[in-house]
C-alpha cells in the first residue's frame, strides 16, 4: 500500500509552515508526533478537528507529543484559516 501508515517514519521534508521553514525531523526531534493531513483549508471537518486539538496542545506537550497539520494549500491560506479555526473554536 503506498503512502504512510501509523508507525511509519515520515520523510525528512523541508517545508514552509506558519512558524517558518523547517525540516520535519528537526520539529519532531525525540518526541512522538500526530500529523493531520487535510485535503484543503477551510473544510468544516478539518477546521473542527484542528480547533479541538489546538485546545489540547498543553496536554499533548506534557506527554511529549507534537501536533502538525499538513495540507496542500499555501502558508498564506493557512494564516487566514487559523483565524477561521479560532473563530469556530
PDB file of N, CA and C in Angstrom:
ATOM      1  N   UNK A   1       0.848  -1.183   0.000  1.00  0.00           N
ATOM      2  CA  UNK A   1       0.000   0.000   0.000  1.00  0.00           C
ATOM      3  C   UNK A   1       0.891   1.243   0.000  1.00  0.00           C
ATOM      4  N   UNK A   2       0.716   2.132  -0.959  1.00  0.00           N
ATOM      5  CA  UNK A   2       1.540   3.349  -0.994  1.00  0.00           C
ATOM      6  C   UNK A   2       1.138   4.324   0.104  1.00  0.00           C
ATOM      7  N   UNK A   3       2.033   5.236   0.406  1.00  0.00           N
ATOM      8  CA  UNK A   3       1.736   6.262   1.396  1.00  0.00           C
ATOM      9  C   UNK A   3       2.267   5.886   2.767  1.00  0.00           C
ATOM     10  N   UNK A   4       1.908   6.681   3.746  1.00  0.00           N
ATOM     11  CA  UNK A   4       2.337   6.457   5.129  1.00  0.00           C
ATOM     12  C   UNK A   4       1.208   5.849   5.939  1.00  0.00           C
ATOM     13  N   UNK A   5       1.582   5.011   6.883  1.00  0.00           N
ATOM     14  CA  UNK A   5       0.606   4.459   7.810  1.00  0.00           C
ATOM     15  C   UNK A   5       1.117   4.672   9.229  1.00  0.00           C
ATOM     16  N   UNK A   6       0.278   4.385  10.205  1.00  0.00           N
ATOM     17  CA  UNK A   6       0.644   4.580  11.610  1.00  0.00           C
ATOM     18  C   UNK A   6       1.935   3.829  11.909  1.00  0.00           C
ATOM     19  N   UNK A   7       2.868   4.528  12.555  1.00  0.00           N
ATOM     20  CA  UNK A   7       4.134   3.928  12.932  1.00  0.00           C
ATOM     21  C   UNK A   7       5.247   4.110  11.917  1.00  0.00           C
ATOM     22  N   UNK A   8       4.917   4.549  10.692  1.00  0.00           N
ATOM     23  CA  UNK A   8       5.949   4.794   9.691  1.00  0.00           C
ATOM     24  C   UNK A   8       6.762   6.028  10.069  1.00  0.00           C
ATOM     25  N   UNK A   9       7.990   6.092   9.580  1.00  0.00           N
ATOM     26  CA  UNK A   9       8.811   7.290   9.730  1.00  0.00           C
ATOM     27  C   UNK A   9       8.558   8.174   8.522  1.00  0.00           C
ATOM     28  N   UNK A  10       8.125   9.396   8.779  1.00  0.00           N
ATOM     29  CA  UNK A  10       7.847  10.332   7.688  1.00  0.00           C
ATOM     30  C   UNK A  10       9.170  10.806   7.088  1.00  0.00           C
ATOM     31  N   UNK A  11       9.222  11.016   5.783  1.00  0.00           N
ATOM     32  CA  UNK A  11      10.451  11.550   5.185  1.00  0.00           C
ATOM     33  C   UNK A  11      10.815  12.900   5.808  1.00  0.00           C
ATOM     34  N   UNK A  12      12.090  13.207   5.838  1.00  0.00           N
ATOM     35  CA  UNK A  12      12.553  14.455   6.446  1.00  0.00           C
ATOM     36  C   UNK A  12      12.400  15.603   5.450  1.00  0.00           C
ATOM     37  N   UNK A  13      11.165  15.948   5.162  1.00  0.00           N
ATOM     38  CA  UNK A  13      10.872  17.008   4.209  1.00  0.00           C
ATOM     39  C   UNK A  13      11.203  18.367   4.799  1.00  0.00           C
ATOM     40  N   UNK A  14      11.642  19.281   3.960  1.00  0.00           N
ATOM     41  CA  UNK A  14      11.814  20.670   4.373  1.00  0.00           C
ATOM     42  C   UNK A  14      10.584  21.416   3.865  1.00  0.00           C
ATOM     43  N   UNK A  15       9.859  22.043   4.781  1.00  0.00           N
ATOM     44  CA  UNK A  15       8.558  22.627   4.442  1.00  0.00           C
ATOM     45  C   UNK A  15       8.435  24.058   4.948  1.00  0.00           C
ATOM     46  N   UNK A  16       7.588  24.818   4.273  1.00  0.00           N
ATOM     47  CA  UNK A  16       7.216  26.153   4.742  1.00  0.00           C
ATOM     48  C   UNK A  16       5.993  26.001   5.626  1.00  0.00           C
ATOM     49  N   UNK A  17       6.043  26.617   6.806  1.00  0.00           N
ATOM     50  CA  UNK A  17       4.948  26.498   7.761  1.00  0.00           C
ATOM     51  C   UNK A  17       4.539  27.874   8.268  1.00  0.00           C
ATOM     52  N   UNK A  18       3.492  27.902   9.053  1.00  0.00           N
ATOM     53  CA  UNK A  18       3.057  29.160   9.672  1.00  0.00           C
ATOM     54  C   UNK A  18       4.048  29.609  10.737  1.00  0.00           C
ATOM     55  N   UNK A  19       5.008  28.762  11.072  1.00  0.00           N
ATOM     56  CA  UNK A  19       6.064  29.097  12.037  1.00  0.00           C
ATOM     57  C   UNK A  19       7.428  29.189  11.360  1.00  0.00           C
ATOM     58  N   UNK A  20       7.439  29.370  10.047  1.00  0.00           N
ATOM     59  CA  UNK A  20       8.691  29.472   9.307  1.00  0.00           C
ATOM     60  C   UNK A  20       9.065  28.171   8.616  1.00  0.00           C
ATOM     61  N   UNK A  21      10.205  28.179   7.969  1.00  0.00           N
ATOM     62  CA  UNK A  21      10.690  27.000   7.242  1.00  0.00           C
ATOM     63  C   UNK A  21      11.317  26.022   8.237  1.00  0.00           C
ATOM     64  N   UNK A  22      11.033  24.734   8.061  1.00  0.00           N
ATOM     65  CA  UNK A  22      11.589  23.733   8.971  1.00  0.00           C
ATOM     66  C   UNK A  22      11.739  22.395   8.270  1.00  0.00           C
ATOM     67  N   UNK A  23      12.583  21.552   8.867  1.00  0.00           N
ATOM     68  CA  UNK A  23      12.683  20.150   8.464  1.00  0.00           C
ATOM     69  C   UNK A  23      11.852  19.350   9.462  1.00  0.00           C
ATOM     70  N   UNK A  24      11.069  18.431   8.966  1.00  0.00           N
ATOM     71  CA  UNK A  24      10.136  17.707   9.828  1.00  0.00           C
ATOM     72  C   UNK A  24      10.828  16.969  10.969  1.00  0.00           C
ATOM     73  N   UNK A  25      11.951  16.319  10.696  1.00  0.00           N
ATOM     74  CA  UNK A  25      12.636  15.571  11.759  1.00  0.00           C
ATOM     75  C   UNK A  25      13.166  16.504  12.845  1.00  0.00           C
ATOM     76  N   UNK A  26      13.590  17.719  12.459  1.00  0.00           N
ATOM     77  CA  UNK A  26      14.030  18.694  13.458  1.00  0.00           C
ATOM     78  C   UNK A  26      12.864  19.113  14.336  1.00  0.00           C
ATOM     79  N   UNK A  27      11.682  19.287  13.742  1.00  0.00           N
ATOM     80  CA  UNK A  27      10.490  19.674  14.504  1.00  0.00           C
ATOM     81  C   UNK A  27      10.105  18.572  15.488  1.00  0.00           C
ATOM     82  N   UNK A  28      10.070  17.350  15.020  1.00  0.00           N
ATOM     83  CA  UNK A  28       9.633  16.246  15.872  1.00  0.00           C
ATOM     84  C   UNK A  28      10.694  15.904  16.925  1.00  0.00           C
ATOM     85  N   UNK A  29      11.965  15.901  16.537  1.00  0.00           N
ATOM     86  CA  UNK A  29      13.034  15.571  17.476  1.00  0.00           C
ATOM     87  C   UNK A  29      12.851  14.182  18.046  1.00  0.00           C
ATOM     88  N   UNK A  30      12.953  14.061  19.371  1.00  0.00           N
ATOM     89  CA  UNK A  30      12.787  12.773  20.048  1.00  0.00           C
ATOM     90  C   UNK A  30      11.359  12.547  20.525  1.00  0.00           C
ATOM     91  N   UNK A  31      10.443  13.394  20.097  1.00  0.00           N
ATOM     92  CA  UNK A  31       9.046  13.308  20.522  1.00  0.00           C
ATOM     93  C   UNK A  31       8.264  12.365  19.617  1.00  0.00           C
ATOM     94  N   UNK A  32       7.049  12.119  20.022  1.00  0.00           N
ATOM     95  CA  UNK A  32       6.067  11.499  19.146  1.00  0.00           C
ATOM     96  C   UNK A  32       5.388  12.642  18.407  1.00  0.00           C
ATOM     97  N   UNK A  33       4.755  12.354  17.296  1.00  0.00           N
ATOM     98  CA  UNK A  33       4.032  13.380  16.552  1.00  0.00           C
ATOM     99  C   UNK A  33       2.727  12.810  16.014  1.00  0.00           C
ATOM    100  N   UNK A  34       1.713  13.653  16.037  1.00  0.00           N
ATOM    101  CA  UNK A  34       0.449  13.343  15.366  1.00  0.00           C
ATOM    102  C   UNK A  34       0.386  14.297  14.189  1.00  0.00           C
ATOM    103  N   UNK A  35       0.306  13.734  12.995  1.00  0.00           N
ATOM    104  CA  UNK A  35       0.291  14.537  11.780  1.00  0.00           C
ATOM    105  C   UNK A  35      -1.096  14.435  11.153  1.00  0.00           C
ATOM    106  N   UNK A  36      -1.721  15.590  10.997  1.00  0.00           N
ATOM    107  CA  UNK A  36      -3.047  15.664  10.403  1.00  0.00           C
ATOM    108  C   UNK A  36      -2.890  16.046   8.938  1.00  0.00           C
ATOM    109  N   UNK A  37      -3.377  15.236   8.059  1.00  0.00           N
ATOM    110  CA  UNK A  37      -3.305  15.516   6.633  1.00  0.00           C
ATOM    111  C   UNK A  37      -4.695  15.933   6.164  1.00  0.00           C
ATOM    112  N   UNK A  38      -4.763  17.119   5.568  1.00  0.00           N
ATOM    113  CA  UNK A  38      -6.052  17.657   5.133  1.00  0.00           C
ATOM    114  C   UNK A  38      -6.028  17.954   3.640  1.00  0.00           C
ATOM    115  N   UNK A  39      -7.152  17.695   2.973  1.00  0.00           N
ATOM    116  CA  UNK A  39      -7.200  17.915   1.523  1.00  0.00           C
ATOM    117  C   UNK A  39      -7.151  19.390   1.146  1.00  0.00           C
ATOM    118  N   UNK A  40      -7.565  20.247   2.041  1.00  0.00           N
ATOM    119  CA  UNK A  40      -7.564  21.676   1.754  1.00  0.00           C
ATOM    120  C   UNK A  40      -7.999  22.458   2.979  1.00  0.00           C
ATOM    121  N   UNK A  41      -7.641  23.726   2.996  1.00  0.00           N
ATOM    122  CA  UNK A  41      -8.020  24.592   4.111  1.00  0.00           C
ATOM    123  C   UNK A  41      -9.517  24.903   4.053  1.00  0.00           C
ATOM    124  N   UNK A  42     -10.065  25.246   5.193  1.00  0.00           N
ATOM    125  CA  UNK A  42     -11.447  25.716   5.352  1.00  0.00           C
ATOM    126  C   UNK A  42     -12.506  24.634   5.224  1.00  0.00           C
ATOM    127  N   UNK A  43     -12.127  23.369   5.215  1.00  0.00           N
ATOM    128  CA  UNK A  43     -13.152  22.330   5.203  1.00  0.00           C
ATOM    129  C   UNK A  43     -13.713  22.210   6.615  1.00  0.00           C
ATOM    130  N   UNK A  44     -15.022  22.037   6.759  1.00  0.00           N
ATOM    131  CA  UNK A  44     -15.649  22.045   8.096  1.00  0.00           C
ATOM    132  C   UNK A  44     -15.086  20.993   9.056  1.00  0.00           C
ATOM    133  N   UNK A  45     -14.912  19.765   8.595  1.00  0.00           N
ATOM    134  CA  UNK A  45     -14.421  18.712   9.482  1.00  0.00           C
ATOM    135  C   UNK A  45     -12.990  19.016   9.922  1.00  0.00           C
ATOM    136  N   UNK A  46     -12.146  19.430   8.988  1.00  0.00           N
ATOM    137  CA  UNK A  46     -10.753  19.739   9.311  1.00  0.00           C
ATOM    138  C   UNK A  46     -10.652  20.939  10.248  1.00  0.00           C
ATOM    139  N   UNK A  47     -11.475  21.936  10.021  1.00  0.00           N
ATOM    140  CA  UNK A  47     -11.492  23.124  10.879  1.00  0.00           C
ATOM    141  C   UNK A  47     -11.841  22.735  12.312  1.00  0.00           C
ATOM    142  N   UNK A  48     -12.862  21.923  12.468  1.00  0.00           N
ATOM    143  CA  UNK A  48     -13.281  21.469  13.797  1.00  0.00           C
ATOM    144  C   UNK A  48     -12.201  20.609  14.444  1.00  0.00           C
ATOM    145  N   UNK A  49     -11.644  19.681  13.687  1.00  0.00           N
ATOM    146  CA  UNK A  49     -10.617  18.780  14.214  1.00  0.00           C
ATOM    147  C   UNK A  49      -9.399  19.556  14.711  1.00  0.00           C
ATOM    148  N   UNK A  50      -8.872  20.455  13.895  1.00  0.00           N
ATOM    149  CA  UNK A  50      -7.691  21.223  14.295  1.00  0.00           C
ATOM    150  C   UNK A  50      -7.988  22.132  15.478  1.00  0.00           C
ATOM    151  N   UNK A  51      -9.163  22.732  15.495  1.00  0.00           N
ATOM    152  CA  UNK A  51      -9.533  23.595  16.614  1.00  0.00           C
ATOM    153  C   UNK A  51      -9.587  22.840  17.925  1.00  0.00           C
ATOM    154  N   UNK A  52     -10.197  21.677  17.914  1.00  0.00           N
ATOM    155  CA  UNK A  52     -10.308  20.881  19.148  1.00  0.00           C
ATOM    156  C   UNK A  52      -8.949  20.369  19.604  1.00  0.00           C
ATOM    157  N   UNK A  53      -8.098  19.983  18.657  1.00  0.00           N
ATOM    158  CA  UNK A  53      -6.757  19.520  19.028  1.00  0.00           C
ATOM    159  C   UNK A  53      -5.916  20.679  19.566  1.00  0.00           C
ATOM    160  N   UNK A  54      -6.072  21.857  18.988  1.00  0.00           N
ATOM    161  CA  UNK A  54      -5.317  23.028  19.450  1.00  0.00           C
ATOM    162  C   UNK A  54      -5.645  23.349  20.907  1.00  0.00           C
ATOM    163  N   UNK A  55      -6.879  23.086  21.316  1.00  0.00           N
ATOM    164  CA  UNK A  55      -7.266  23.319  22.710  1.00  0.00           C
ATOM    165  C   UNK A  55      -6.539  22.384  23.671  1.00  0.00           C
ATOM    166  N   UNK A  56      -6.007  21.287  23.149  1.00  0.00           N
ATOM    167  CA  UNK A  56      -5.355  20.271  23.982  1.00  0.00           C
ATOM    168  C   UNK A  56      -3.831  20.249  23.833  1.00  0.00           C
ATOM    169  N   UNK A  57      -3.253  21.252  23.187  1.00  0.00           N
ATOM    170  CA  UNK A  57      -1.812  21.254  22.923  1.00  0.00           C
ATOM    171  C   UNK A  57      -1.006  21.045  24.201  1.00  0.00           C
ATOM    172  N   UNK A  58      -1.358  21.733  25.273  1.00  0.00           N
ATOM    173  CA  UNK A  58      -0.590  21.598  26.522  1.00  0.00           C
ATOM    174  C   UNK A  58      -0.619  20.172  27.044  1.00  0.00           C
ATOM    175  N   UNK A  59      -1.750  19.509  26.946  1.00  0.00           N
ATOM    176  CA  UNK A  59      -1.841  18.121  27.402  1.00  0.00           C
ATOM    177  C   UNK A  59      -0.964  17.205  26.551  1.00  0.00           C
ATOM    178  N   UNK A  60      -0.948  17.441  25.249  1.00  0.00           N
ATOM    179  CA  UNK A  60      -0.077  16.645  24.375  1.00  0.00           C
ATOM    180  C   UNK A  60       1.383  16.924  24.694  1.00  0.00           C
ATOM    181  N   UNK A  61       1.735  18.197  24.910  1.00  0.00           N
ATOM    182  CA  UNK A  61       3.119  18.549  25.233  1.00  0.00           C
ATOM    183  C   UNK A  61       3.587  17.873  26.519  1.00  0.00           C
ATOM    184  N   UNK A  62       2.710  17.779  27.516  1.00  0.00           N
ATOM    185  CA  UNK A  62       3.053  17.105  28.775  1.00  0.00           C
ATOM    186  C   UNK A  62       3.453  15.652  28.525  1.00  0.00           C
ATOM    187  N   UNK A  63       2.901  15.079  27.460  1.00  0.00           N
ATOM    188  CA  UNK A  63       3.141  13.670  27.145  1.00  0.00           C
ATOM    189  C   UNK A  63       4.205  13.490  26.052  1.00  0.00           C
ATOM    190  N   UNK A  64       4.870  14.602  25.677  1.00  0.00           N
ATOM    191  CA  UNK A  64       5.924  14.524  24.680  1.00  0.00           C
ATOM    192  C   UNK A  64       5.428  14.288  23.266  1.00  0.00           C
ATOM    193  N   UNK A  65       4.234  14.805  22.963  1.00  0.00           N
ATOM    194  CA  UNK A  65       3.640  14.622  21.639  1.00  0.00           C
ATOM    195  C   UNK A  65       3.467  15.987  20.981  1.00  0.00           C
ATOM    196  N   UNK A  66       3.897  16.098  19.728  1.00  0.00           N
ATOM    197  CA  UNK A  66       3.747  17.334  18.967  1.00  0.00           C
ATOM    198  C   UNK A  66       2.677  17.136  17.906  1.00  0.00           C
ATOM    199  N   UNK A  67       1.967  18.204  17.595  1.00  0.00           N
ATOM    200  CA  UNK A  67       0.907  18.168  16.595  1.00  0.00           C
ATOM    201  C   UNK A  67       1.353  18.932  15.356  1.00  0.00           C
ATOM    202  N   UNK A  68       1.015  18.400  14.190  1.00  0.00           N
ATOM    203  CA  UNK A  68       1.381  19.051  12.940  1.00  0.00           C
ATOM    204  C   UNK A  68       0.266  18.838  11.926  1.00  0.00           C
ATOM    205  N   UNK A  69      -0.260  19.931  11.394  1.00  0.00           N
ATOM    206  CA  UNK A  69      -1.275  19.866  10.350  1.00  0.00           C
ATOM    207  C   UNK A  69      -0.638  20.082   8.992  1.00  0.00           C
ATOM    208  N   UNK A  70      -0.997  19.262   8.023  1.00  0.00           N
ATOM    209  CA  UNK A  70      -0.443  19.347   6.680  1.00  0.00           C
ATOM    210  C   UNK A  70      -1.600  19.457   5.693  1.00  0.00           C
ATOM    211  N   UNK A  71      -1.482  20.400   4.780  1.00  0.00           N
ATOM    212  CA  UNK A  71      -2.471  20.468   3.699  1.00  0.00           C
ATOM    213  C   UNK A  71      -1.774  20.943   2.439  1.00  0.00           C
ATOM    214  N   UNK A  72      -2.466  20.853   1.310  1.00  0.00           N
ATOM    215  CA  UNK A  72      -1.849  21.206   0.033  1.00  0.00           C
ATOM    216  C   UNK A  72      -1.948  22.703  -0.263  1.00  0.00           C
ATOM    217  N   UNK A  73      -2.535  23.487   0.620  1.00  0.00           N
ATOM    218  CA  UNK A  73      -2.646  24.925   0.414  1.00  0.00           C
ATOM    219  C   UNK A  73      -1.335  25.616   0.802  1.00  0.00           C
ATOM    220  N   UNK A  74      -1.222  26.896   0.461  1.00  0.00           N
ATOM    221  CA  UNK A  74      -0.005  27.636   0.799  1.00  0.00           C
ATOM    222  C   UNK A  74      -0.104  28.271   2.191  1.00  0.00           C
ATOM    223  N   UNK A  75       1.025  28.762   2.684  1.00  0.00           N
ATOM    224  CA  UNK A  75       1.096  29.324   4.034  1.00  0.00           C
ATOM    225  C   UNK A  75       0.144  30.512   4.191  1.00  0.00           C
ATOM    226  N   UNK A  76       0.022  31.330   3.155  1.00  0.00           N
ATOM    227  CA  UNK A  76      -0.901  32.476   3.226  1.00  0.00           C
ATOM    228  C   UNK A  76      -2.322  32.020   3.537  1.00  0.00           C
ATOM    229  N   UNK A  77      -2.745  30.963   2.876  1.00  0.00           N
ATOM    230  CA  UNK A  77      -4.077  30.407   3.117  1.00  0.00           C
ATOM    231  C   UNK A  77      -4.185  29.878   4.549  1.00  0.00           C
ATOM    232  N   UNK A  78      -3.140  29.220   5.022  1.00  0.00           N
ATOM    233  CA  UNK A  78      -3.150  28.683   6.388  1.00  0.00           C
ATOM    234  C   UNK A  78      -3.330  29.801   7.417  1.00  0.00           C
ATOM    235  N   UNK A  79      -2.645  30.913   7.201  1.00  0.00           N
ATOM    236  CA  UNK A  79      -2.725  32.028   8.156  1.00  0.00           C
ATOM    237  C   UNK A  79      -4.147  32.577   8.241  1.00  0.00           C
ATOM    238  N   UNK A  80      -4.846  32.633   7.128  1.00  0.00           N
ATOM    239  CA  UNK A  80      -6.251  33.060   7.140  1.00  0.00           C
ATOM    240  C   UNK A  80      -7.106  31.982   7.795  1.00  0.00           C
ATOM    241  N   UNK A  81      -6.798  30.724   7.496  1.00  0.00           N
ATOM    242  CA  UNK A  81      -7.570  29.603   8.052  1.00  0.00           C
ATOM    243  C   UNK A  81      -7.443  29.557   9.571  1.00  0.00           C
ATOM    244  N   UNK A  82      -6.284  29.894  10.103  1.00  0.00           N
ATOM    245  CA  UNK A  82      -6.102  29.907  11.559  1.00  0.00           C
ATOM    246  C   UNK A  82      -7.133  30.814  12.214  1.00  0.00           C
ATOM    247  N   UNK A  83      -7.393  31.966  11.620  1.00  0.00           N
ATOM    248  CA  UNK A  83      -8.403  32.885  12.165  1.00  0.00           C
ATOM    249  C   UNK A  83      -9.774  32.238  12.147  1.00  0.00           C
ATOM    250  N   UNK A  84     -10.066  31.509  11.096  1.00  0.00           N
ATOM    251  CA  UNK A  84     -11.344  30.792  10.972  1.00  0.00           C
ATOM    252  C   UNK A  84     -11.443  29.701  12.049  1.00  0.00           C
ATOM    253  N   UNK A  85     -10.374  28.959  12.242  1.00  0.00           N
ATOM    254  CA  UNK A  85     -10.345  27.903  13.261  1.00  0.00           C
ATOM    255  C   UNK A  85     -10.576  28.507  14.644  1.00  0.00           C
ATOM    256  N   UNK A  86      -9.878  29.604  14.946  1.00  0.00           N
ATOM    257  CA  UNK A  86     -10.041  30.264  16.235  1.00  0.00           C
ATOM    258  C   UNK A  86     -11.465  30.766  16.431  1.00  0.00           C
ATOM    259  N   UNK A  87     -12.066  31.279  15.372  1.00  0.00           N
ATOM    260  CA  UNK A  87     -13.454  31.790  15.457  1.00  0.00           C
ATOM    261  C   UNK A  87     -14.427  30.671  15.831  1.00  0.00           C
ATOM    262  N   UNK A  88     -14.263  29.508  15.232  1.00  0.00           N
ATOM    263  CA  UNK A  88     -15.202  28.409  15.464  1.00  0.00           C
ATOM    264  C   UNK A  88     -14.846  27.558  16.690  1.00  0.00           C
ATOM    265  N   UNK A  89     -13.675  27.791  17.261  1.00  0.00           N
ATOM    266  CA  UNK A  89     -13.289  27.038  18.446  1.00  0.00           C
ATOM    267  C   UNK A  89     -13.503  27.914  19.654  1.00  0.00           C
TER     268      UNK A  89
END
